PDB file of C-alpha atoms and ligand atoms in Angstrom:
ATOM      1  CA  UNK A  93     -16.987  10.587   6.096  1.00 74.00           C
ATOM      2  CA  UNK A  94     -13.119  10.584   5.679  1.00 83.00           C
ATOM      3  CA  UNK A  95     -10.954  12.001   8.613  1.00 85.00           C
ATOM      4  CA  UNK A  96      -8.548  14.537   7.656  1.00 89.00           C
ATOM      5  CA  UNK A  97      -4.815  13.949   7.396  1.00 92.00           C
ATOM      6  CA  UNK A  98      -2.781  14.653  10.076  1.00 94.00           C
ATOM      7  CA  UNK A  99      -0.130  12.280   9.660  1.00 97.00           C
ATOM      8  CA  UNK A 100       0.554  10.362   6.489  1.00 97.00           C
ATOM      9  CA  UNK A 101       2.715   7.279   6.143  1.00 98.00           C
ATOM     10  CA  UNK A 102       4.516   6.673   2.293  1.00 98.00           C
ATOM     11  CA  UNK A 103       4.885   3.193   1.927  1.00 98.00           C
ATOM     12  CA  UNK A 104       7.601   2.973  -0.728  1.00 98.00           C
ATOM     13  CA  UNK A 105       7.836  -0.826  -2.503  1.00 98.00           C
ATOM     14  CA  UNK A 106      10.423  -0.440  -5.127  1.00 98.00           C
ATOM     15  CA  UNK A 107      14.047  -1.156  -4.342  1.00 98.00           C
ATOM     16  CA  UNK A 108      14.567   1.662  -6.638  1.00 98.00           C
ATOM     17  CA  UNK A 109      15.518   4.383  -4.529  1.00 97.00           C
ATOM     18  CA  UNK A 110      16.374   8.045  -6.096  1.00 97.00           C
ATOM     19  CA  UNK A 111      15.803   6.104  -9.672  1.00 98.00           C
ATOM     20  CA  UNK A 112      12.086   4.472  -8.861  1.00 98.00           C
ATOM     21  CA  UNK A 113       9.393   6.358 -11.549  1.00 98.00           C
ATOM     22  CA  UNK A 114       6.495   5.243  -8.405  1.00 98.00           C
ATOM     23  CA  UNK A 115       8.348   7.195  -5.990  1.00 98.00           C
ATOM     24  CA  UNK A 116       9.113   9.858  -7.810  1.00 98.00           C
ATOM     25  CA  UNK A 117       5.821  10.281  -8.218  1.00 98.00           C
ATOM     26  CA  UNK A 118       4.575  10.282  -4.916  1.00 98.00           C
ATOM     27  CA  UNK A 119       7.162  12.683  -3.497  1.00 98.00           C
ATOM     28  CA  UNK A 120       5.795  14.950  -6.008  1.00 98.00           C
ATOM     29  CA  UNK A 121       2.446  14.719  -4.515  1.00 98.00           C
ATOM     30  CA  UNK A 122       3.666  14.799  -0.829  1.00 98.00           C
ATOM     31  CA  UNK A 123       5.480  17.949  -1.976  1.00 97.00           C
ATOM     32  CA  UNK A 124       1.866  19.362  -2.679  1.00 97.00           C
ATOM     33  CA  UNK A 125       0.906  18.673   0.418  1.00 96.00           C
ATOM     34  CA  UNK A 126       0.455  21.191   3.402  1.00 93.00           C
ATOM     35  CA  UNK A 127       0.110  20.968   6.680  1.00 93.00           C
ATOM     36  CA  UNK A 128       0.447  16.875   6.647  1.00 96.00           C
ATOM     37  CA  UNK A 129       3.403  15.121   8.829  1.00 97.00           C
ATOM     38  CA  UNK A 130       5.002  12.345   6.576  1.00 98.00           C
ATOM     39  CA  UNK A 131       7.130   8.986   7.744  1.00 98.00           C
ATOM     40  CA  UNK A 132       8.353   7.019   5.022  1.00 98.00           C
ATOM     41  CA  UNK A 133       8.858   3.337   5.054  1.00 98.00           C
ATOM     42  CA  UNK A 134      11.037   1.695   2.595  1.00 98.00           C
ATOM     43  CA  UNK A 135       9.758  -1.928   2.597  1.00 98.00           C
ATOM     44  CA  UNK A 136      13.683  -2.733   0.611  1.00 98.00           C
ATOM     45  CA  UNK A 137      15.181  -1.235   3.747  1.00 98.00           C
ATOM     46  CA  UNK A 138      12.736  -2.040   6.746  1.00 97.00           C
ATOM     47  CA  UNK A 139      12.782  -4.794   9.357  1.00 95.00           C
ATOM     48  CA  UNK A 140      10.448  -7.749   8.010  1.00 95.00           C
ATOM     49  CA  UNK A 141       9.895 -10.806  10.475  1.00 93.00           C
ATOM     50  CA  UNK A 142       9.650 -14.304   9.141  1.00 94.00           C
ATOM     51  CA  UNK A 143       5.850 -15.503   8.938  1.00 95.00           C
ATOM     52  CA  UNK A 144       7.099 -19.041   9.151  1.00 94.00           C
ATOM     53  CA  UNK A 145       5.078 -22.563  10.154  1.00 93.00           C
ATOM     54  CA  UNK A 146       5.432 -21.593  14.231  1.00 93.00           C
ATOM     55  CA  UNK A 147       4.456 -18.002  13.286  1.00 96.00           C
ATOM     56  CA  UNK A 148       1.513 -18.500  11.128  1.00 96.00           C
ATOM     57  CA  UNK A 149      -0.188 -21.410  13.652  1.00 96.00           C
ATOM     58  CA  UNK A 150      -0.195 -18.306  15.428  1.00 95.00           C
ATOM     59  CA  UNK A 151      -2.966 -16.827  13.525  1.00 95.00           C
ATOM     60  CA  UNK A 152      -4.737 -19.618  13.313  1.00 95.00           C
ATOM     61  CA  UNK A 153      -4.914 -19.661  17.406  1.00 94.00           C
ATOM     62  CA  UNK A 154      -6.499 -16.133  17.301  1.00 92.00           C
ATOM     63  CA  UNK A 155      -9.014 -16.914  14.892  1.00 90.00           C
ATOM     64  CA  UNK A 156     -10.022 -19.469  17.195  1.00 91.00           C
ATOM     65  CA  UNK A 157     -10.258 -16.721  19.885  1.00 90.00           C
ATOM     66  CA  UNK A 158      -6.986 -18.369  21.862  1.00 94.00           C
ATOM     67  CA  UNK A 159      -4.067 -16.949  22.973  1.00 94.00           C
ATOM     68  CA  UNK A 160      -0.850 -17.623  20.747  1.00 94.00           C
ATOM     69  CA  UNK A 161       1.774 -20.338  21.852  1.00 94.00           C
ATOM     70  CA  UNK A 162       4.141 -19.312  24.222  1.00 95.00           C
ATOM     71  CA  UNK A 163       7.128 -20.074  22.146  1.00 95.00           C
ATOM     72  CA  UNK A 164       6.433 -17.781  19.262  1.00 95.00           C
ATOM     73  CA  UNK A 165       4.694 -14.582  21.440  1.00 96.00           C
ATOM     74  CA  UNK A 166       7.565 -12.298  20.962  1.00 96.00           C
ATOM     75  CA  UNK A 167       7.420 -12.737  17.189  1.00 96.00           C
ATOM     76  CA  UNK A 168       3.351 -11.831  17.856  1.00 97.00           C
ATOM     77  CA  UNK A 169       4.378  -9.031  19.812  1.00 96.00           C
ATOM     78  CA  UNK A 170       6.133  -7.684  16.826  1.00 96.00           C
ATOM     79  CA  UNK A 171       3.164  -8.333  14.251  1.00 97.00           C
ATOM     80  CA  UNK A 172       1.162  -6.033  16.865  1.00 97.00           C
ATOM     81  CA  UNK A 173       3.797  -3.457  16.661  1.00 97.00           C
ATOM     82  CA  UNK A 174       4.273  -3.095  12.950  1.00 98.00           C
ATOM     83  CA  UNK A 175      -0.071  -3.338  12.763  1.00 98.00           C
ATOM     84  CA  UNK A 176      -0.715  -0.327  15.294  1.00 98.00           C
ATOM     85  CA  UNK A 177       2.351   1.780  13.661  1.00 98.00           C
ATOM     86  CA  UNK A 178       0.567   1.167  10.232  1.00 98.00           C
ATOM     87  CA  UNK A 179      -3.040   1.870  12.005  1.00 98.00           C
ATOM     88  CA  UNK A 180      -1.786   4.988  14.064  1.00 97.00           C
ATOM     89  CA  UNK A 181      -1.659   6.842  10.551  1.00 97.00           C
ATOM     90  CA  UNK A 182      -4.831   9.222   9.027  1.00 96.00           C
ATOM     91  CA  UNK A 183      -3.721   7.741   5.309  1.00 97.00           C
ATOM     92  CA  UNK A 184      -1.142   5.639   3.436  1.00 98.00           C
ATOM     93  CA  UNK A 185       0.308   6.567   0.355  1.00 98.00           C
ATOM     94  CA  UNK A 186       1.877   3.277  -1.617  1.00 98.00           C
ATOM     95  CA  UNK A 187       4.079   3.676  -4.106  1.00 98.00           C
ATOM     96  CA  UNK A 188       4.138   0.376  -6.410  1.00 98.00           C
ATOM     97  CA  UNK A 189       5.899  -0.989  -9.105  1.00 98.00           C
ATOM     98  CA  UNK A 190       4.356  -3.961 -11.118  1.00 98.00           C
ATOM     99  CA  UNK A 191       6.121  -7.181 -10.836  1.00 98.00           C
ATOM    100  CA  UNK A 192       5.035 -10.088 -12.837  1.00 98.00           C
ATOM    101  CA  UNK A 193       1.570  -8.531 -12.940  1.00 98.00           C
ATOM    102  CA  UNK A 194       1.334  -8.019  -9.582  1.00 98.00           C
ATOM    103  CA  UNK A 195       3.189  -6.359  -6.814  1.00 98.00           C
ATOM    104  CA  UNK A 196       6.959  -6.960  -5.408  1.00 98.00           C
ATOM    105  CA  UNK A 197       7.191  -9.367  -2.809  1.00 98.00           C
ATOM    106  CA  UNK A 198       8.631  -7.055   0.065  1.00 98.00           C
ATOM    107  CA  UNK A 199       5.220  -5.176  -0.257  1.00 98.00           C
ATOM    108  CA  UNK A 200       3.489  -8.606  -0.068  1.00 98.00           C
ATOM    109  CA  UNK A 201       5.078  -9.539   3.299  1.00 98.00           C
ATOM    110  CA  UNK A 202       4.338  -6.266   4.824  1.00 98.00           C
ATOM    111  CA  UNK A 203       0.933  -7.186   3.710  1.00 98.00           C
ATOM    112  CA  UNK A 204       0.810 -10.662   5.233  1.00 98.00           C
ATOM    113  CA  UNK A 205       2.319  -9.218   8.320  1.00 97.00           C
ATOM    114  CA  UNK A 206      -0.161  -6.318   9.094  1.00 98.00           C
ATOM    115  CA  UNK A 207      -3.038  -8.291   8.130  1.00 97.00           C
ATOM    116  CA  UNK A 208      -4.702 -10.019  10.936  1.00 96.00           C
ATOM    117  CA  UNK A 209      -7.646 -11.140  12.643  1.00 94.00           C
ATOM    118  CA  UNK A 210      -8.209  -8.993  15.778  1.00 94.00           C
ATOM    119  CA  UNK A 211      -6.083  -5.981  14.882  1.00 96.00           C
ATOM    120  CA  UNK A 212      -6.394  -4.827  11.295  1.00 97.00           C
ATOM    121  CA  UNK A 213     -10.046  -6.691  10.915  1.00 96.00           C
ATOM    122  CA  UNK A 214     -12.508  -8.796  12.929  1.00 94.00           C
ATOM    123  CA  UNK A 215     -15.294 -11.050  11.690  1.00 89.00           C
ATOM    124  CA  UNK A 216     -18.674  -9.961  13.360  1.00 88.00           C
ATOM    125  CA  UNK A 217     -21.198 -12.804  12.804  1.00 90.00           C
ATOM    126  CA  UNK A 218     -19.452 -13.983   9.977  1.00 87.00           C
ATOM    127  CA  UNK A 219     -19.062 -10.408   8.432  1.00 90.00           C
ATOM    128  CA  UNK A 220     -15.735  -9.044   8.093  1.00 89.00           C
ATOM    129  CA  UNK A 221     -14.944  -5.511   9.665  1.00 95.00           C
ATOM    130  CA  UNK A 222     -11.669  -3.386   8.328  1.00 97.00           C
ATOM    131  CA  UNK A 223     -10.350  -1.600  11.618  1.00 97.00           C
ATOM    132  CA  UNK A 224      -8.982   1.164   8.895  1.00 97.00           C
ATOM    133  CA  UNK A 225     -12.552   2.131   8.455  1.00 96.00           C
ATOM    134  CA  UNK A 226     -13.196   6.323   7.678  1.00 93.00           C
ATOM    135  CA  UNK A 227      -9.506   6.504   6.336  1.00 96.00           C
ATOM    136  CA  UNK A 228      -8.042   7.111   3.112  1.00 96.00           C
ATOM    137  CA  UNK A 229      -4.890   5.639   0.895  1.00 98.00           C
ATOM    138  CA  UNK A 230      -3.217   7.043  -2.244  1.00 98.00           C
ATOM    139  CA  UNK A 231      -1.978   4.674  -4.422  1.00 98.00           C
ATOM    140  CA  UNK A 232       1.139   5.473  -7.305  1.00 98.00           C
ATOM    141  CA  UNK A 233       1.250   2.128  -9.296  1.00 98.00           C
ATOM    142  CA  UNK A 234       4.051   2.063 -12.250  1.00 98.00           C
ATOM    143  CA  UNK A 235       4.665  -0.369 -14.912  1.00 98.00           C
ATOM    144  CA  UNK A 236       6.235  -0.505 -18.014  1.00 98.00           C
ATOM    145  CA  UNK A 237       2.788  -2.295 -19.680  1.00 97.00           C
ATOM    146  CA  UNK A 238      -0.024  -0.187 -19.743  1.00 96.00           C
ATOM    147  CA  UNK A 239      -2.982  -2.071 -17.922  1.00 96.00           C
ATOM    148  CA  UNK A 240      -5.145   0.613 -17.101  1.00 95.00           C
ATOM    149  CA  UNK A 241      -8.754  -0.011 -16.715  1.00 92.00           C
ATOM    150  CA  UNK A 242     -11.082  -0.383 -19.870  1.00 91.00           C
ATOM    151  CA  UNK A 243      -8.032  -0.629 -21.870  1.00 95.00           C
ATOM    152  CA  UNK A 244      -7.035  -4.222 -23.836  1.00 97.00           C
ATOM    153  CA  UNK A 245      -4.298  -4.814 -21.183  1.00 97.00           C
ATOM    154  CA  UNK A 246      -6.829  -4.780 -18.440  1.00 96.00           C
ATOM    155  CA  UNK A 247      -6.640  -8.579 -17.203  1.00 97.00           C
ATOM    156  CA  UNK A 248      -3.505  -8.549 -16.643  1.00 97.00           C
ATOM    157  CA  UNK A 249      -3.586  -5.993 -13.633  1.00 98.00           C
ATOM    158  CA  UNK A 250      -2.925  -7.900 -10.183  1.00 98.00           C
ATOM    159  CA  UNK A 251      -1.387  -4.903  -9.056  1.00 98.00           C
ATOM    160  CA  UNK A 252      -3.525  -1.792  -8.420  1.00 97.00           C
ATOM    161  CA  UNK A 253      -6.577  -4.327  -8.180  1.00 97.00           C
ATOM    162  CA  UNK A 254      -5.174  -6.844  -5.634  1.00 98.00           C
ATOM    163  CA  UNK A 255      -3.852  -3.577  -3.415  1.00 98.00           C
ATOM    164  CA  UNK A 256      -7.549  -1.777  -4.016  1.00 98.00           C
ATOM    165  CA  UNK A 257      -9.197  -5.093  -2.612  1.00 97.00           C
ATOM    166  CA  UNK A 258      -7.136  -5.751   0.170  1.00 98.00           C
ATOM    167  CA  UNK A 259      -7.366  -1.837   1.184  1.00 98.00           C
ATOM    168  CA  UNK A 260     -11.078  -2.020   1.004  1.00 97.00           C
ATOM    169  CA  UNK A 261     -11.084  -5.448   2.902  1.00 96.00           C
ATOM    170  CA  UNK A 262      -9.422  -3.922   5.752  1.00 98.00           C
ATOM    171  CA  UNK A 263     -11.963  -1.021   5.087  1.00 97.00           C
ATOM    172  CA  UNK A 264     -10.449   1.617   3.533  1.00 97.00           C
ATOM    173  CA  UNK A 265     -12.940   3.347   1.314  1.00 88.00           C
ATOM    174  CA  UNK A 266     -11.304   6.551  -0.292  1.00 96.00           C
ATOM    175  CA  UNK A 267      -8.688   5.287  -2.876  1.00 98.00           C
ATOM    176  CA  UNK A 268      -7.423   7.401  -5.231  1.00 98.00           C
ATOM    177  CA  UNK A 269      -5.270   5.843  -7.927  1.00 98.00           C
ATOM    178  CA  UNK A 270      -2.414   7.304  -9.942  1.00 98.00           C
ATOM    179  CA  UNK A 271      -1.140   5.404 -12.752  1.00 98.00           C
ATOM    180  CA  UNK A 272       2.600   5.711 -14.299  1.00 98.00           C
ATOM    181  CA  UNK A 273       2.296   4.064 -17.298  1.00 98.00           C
ATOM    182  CA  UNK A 274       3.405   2.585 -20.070  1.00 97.00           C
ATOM    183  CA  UNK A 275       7.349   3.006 -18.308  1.00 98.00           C
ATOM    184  CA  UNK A 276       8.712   1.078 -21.040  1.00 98.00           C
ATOM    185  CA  UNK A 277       8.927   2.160 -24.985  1.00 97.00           C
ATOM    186  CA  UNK A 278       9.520   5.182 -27.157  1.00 98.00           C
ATOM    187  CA  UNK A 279      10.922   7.851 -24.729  1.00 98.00           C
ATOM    188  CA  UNK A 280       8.429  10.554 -25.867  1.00 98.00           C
ATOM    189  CA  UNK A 281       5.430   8.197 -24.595  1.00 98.00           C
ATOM    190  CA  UNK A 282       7.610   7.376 -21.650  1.00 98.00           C
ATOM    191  CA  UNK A 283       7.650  11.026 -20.725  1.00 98.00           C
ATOM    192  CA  UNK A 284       4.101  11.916 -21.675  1.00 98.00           C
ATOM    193  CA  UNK A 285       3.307   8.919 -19.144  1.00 98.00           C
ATOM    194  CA  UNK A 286       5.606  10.844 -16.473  1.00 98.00           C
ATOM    195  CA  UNK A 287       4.288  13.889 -17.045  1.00 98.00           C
ATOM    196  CA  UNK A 288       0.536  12.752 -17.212  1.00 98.00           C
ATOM    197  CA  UNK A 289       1.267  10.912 -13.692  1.00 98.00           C
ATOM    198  CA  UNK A 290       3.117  14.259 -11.902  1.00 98.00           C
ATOM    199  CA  UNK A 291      -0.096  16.664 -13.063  1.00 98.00           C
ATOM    200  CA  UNK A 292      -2.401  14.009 -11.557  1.00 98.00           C
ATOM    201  CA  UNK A 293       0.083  13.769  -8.333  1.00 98.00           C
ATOM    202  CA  UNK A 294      -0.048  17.607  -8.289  1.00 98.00           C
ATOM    203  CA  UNK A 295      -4.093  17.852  -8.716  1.00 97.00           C
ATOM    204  CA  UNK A 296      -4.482  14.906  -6.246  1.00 97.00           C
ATOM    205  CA  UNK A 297      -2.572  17.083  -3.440  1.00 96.00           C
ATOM    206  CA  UNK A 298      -4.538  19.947  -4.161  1.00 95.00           C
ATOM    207  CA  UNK A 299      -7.826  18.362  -3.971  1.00 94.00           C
ATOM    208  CA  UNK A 300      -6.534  16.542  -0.464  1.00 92.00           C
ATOM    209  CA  UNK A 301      -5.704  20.369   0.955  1.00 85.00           C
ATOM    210  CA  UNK A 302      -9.423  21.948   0.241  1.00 72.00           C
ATOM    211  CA  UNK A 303     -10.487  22.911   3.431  1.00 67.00           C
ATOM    212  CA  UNK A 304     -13.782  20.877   4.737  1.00 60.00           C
ATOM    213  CA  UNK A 305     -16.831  22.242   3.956  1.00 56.00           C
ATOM    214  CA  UNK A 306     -19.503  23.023   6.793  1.00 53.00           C
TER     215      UNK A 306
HETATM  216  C1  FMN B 269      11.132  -7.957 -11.316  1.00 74.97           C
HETATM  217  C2  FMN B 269      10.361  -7.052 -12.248  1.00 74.97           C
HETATM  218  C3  FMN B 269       9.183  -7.503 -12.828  1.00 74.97           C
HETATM  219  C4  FMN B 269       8.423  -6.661 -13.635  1.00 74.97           C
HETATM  220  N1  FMN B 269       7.240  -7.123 -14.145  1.00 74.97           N
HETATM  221  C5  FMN B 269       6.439  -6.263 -14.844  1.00 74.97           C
HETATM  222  C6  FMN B 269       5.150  -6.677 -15.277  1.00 74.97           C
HETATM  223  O1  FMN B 269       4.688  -7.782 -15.052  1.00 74.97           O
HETATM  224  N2  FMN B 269       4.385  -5.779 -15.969  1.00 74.97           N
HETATM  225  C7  FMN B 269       4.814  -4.502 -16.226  1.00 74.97           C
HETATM  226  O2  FMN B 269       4.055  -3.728 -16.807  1.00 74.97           O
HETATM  227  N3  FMN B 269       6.047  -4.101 -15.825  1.00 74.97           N
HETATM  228  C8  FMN B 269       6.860  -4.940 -15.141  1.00 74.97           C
HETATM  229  N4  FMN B 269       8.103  -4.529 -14.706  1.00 74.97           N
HETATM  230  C9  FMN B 269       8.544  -3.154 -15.019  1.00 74.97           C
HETATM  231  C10 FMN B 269       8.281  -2.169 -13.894  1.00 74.97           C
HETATM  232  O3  FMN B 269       6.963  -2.245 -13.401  1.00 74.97           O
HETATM  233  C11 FMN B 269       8.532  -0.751 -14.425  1.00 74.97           C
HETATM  234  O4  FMN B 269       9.887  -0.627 -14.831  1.00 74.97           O
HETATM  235  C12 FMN B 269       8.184   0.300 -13.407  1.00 74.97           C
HETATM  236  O5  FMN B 269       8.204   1.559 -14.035  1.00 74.97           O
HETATM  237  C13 FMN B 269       9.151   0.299 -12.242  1.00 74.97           C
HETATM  238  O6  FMN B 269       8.746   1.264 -11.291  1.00 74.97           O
HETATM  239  P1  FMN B 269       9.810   1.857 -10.254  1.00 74.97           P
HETATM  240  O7  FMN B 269      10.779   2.678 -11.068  1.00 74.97           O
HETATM  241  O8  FMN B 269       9.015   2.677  -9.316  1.00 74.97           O
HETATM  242  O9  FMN B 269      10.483   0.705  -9.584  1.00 74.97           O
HETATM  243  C14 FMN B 269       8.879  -5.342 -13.908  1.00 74.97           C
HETATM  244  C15 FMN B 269      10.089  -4.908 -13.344  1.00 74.97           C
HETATM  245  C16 FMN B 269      10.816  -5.744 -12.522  1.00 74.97           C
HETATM  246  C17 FMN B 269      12.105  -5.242 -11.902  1.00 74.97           C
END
């Protein structure tokens, strides 16, 4: 059983601002949407601290069930913060652009940052538990190559798959996934992508706003 979404964060990876095809896309299916409460967070813009050699034998102290050293606990203290603002939301919406087959590094860090033992996921007798368990995440993944599933381009997606794995890692099980694609070529199968991607956005939000059944 999914929850319902109250509160939705947009998680926006492409420097691109006003002329990012991704985000485009997603405010068209947030503009779909009633009734949800959205905060958007552009990675290009937002406040990422350094997981450097102090920081990161930081994470190895927790998976050994000890505290963290006292010298980098403020840094910690800010990992916590950024994981229980991303874990306080019902649903995440990313909006991705491929980069050298896989995703742009801002969107990485946020991912290294948010990711760890204790908060986002816990091993229970060796078995890993995702702490976003029961939730759901939208996905808008652009690229000017089209490497849609099934299709001859396939193996070269490290994109939507990577961000579908790690979602379902930290337990995420609804993912719905738009593609914008091919972004690059003859402008009438550019637009035919855009347009393809903005019905799906559209049908997506309408599907999300069916009330429950009982
Ligand atoms: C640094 C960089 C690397 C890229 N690498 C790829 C790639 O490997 N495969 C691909 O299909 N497109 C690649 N592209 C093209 C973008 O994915 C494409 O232009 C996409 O539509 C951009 O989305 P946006 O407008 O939301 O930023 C790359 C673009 C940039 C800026």
């Amino acid at each position: 059983m999914t929850r319902a979404i109250g509160r939705l964060l947009h998680v926006e990876a492409s420097p691109r601002g006003g002329r990012s095809r991704s985000a485009s896309v997603a405010r068209r299916l947030i503009s779909g949407l009633t009734g949800v409460q959205v905060e958007r967070l552009g990675l290009f813009e937002a406040d990422l601290p350094e997981l450097d050699g102090p920081v990161i034998e930081g994470r190895y102290a927790l998976i050994a069930g000890d505290p963290v050293g006292e010298a980098v606990r403020g840094d910690w203290d800010a990992i916590r913060e950024k994981t229980a603002h991303f874990l306080s939301f019902d649903a995440w919406l990313f909006s991705v652009p491929m980069w050298n087959f896989g995703i742009p590094y801002r969107l990485k860090h946020y991912i290294d940052l948010i990711t760890q033992p204790g908060m986002t996921f816990s091993v229970v007798d060796g078995e890993g538990r995702g702490h976003a368990a029961g939730r759901s995440a939208l996905i808008v993944a652009s690229g000017a190559l089209d490497v849609r599933p099934d299709g001859p381009l396939a193996g070269f997606d490290f994109q939507r798959a990577y961000l579908e794995s790690w979602l379902r890692f930290i337990g995420v099980s609804a993912i719905h996934t738009i593609h914008v694609r091919p972004t690059y070529g003859p402008e009438d199968v550019v637009e035919a992508a855009m347009a393809t991607a903005y019905a799906e956005a559209e049908a997506l939000a309408a599907s999300l706003c069916l009330p429950e059944r009982v």
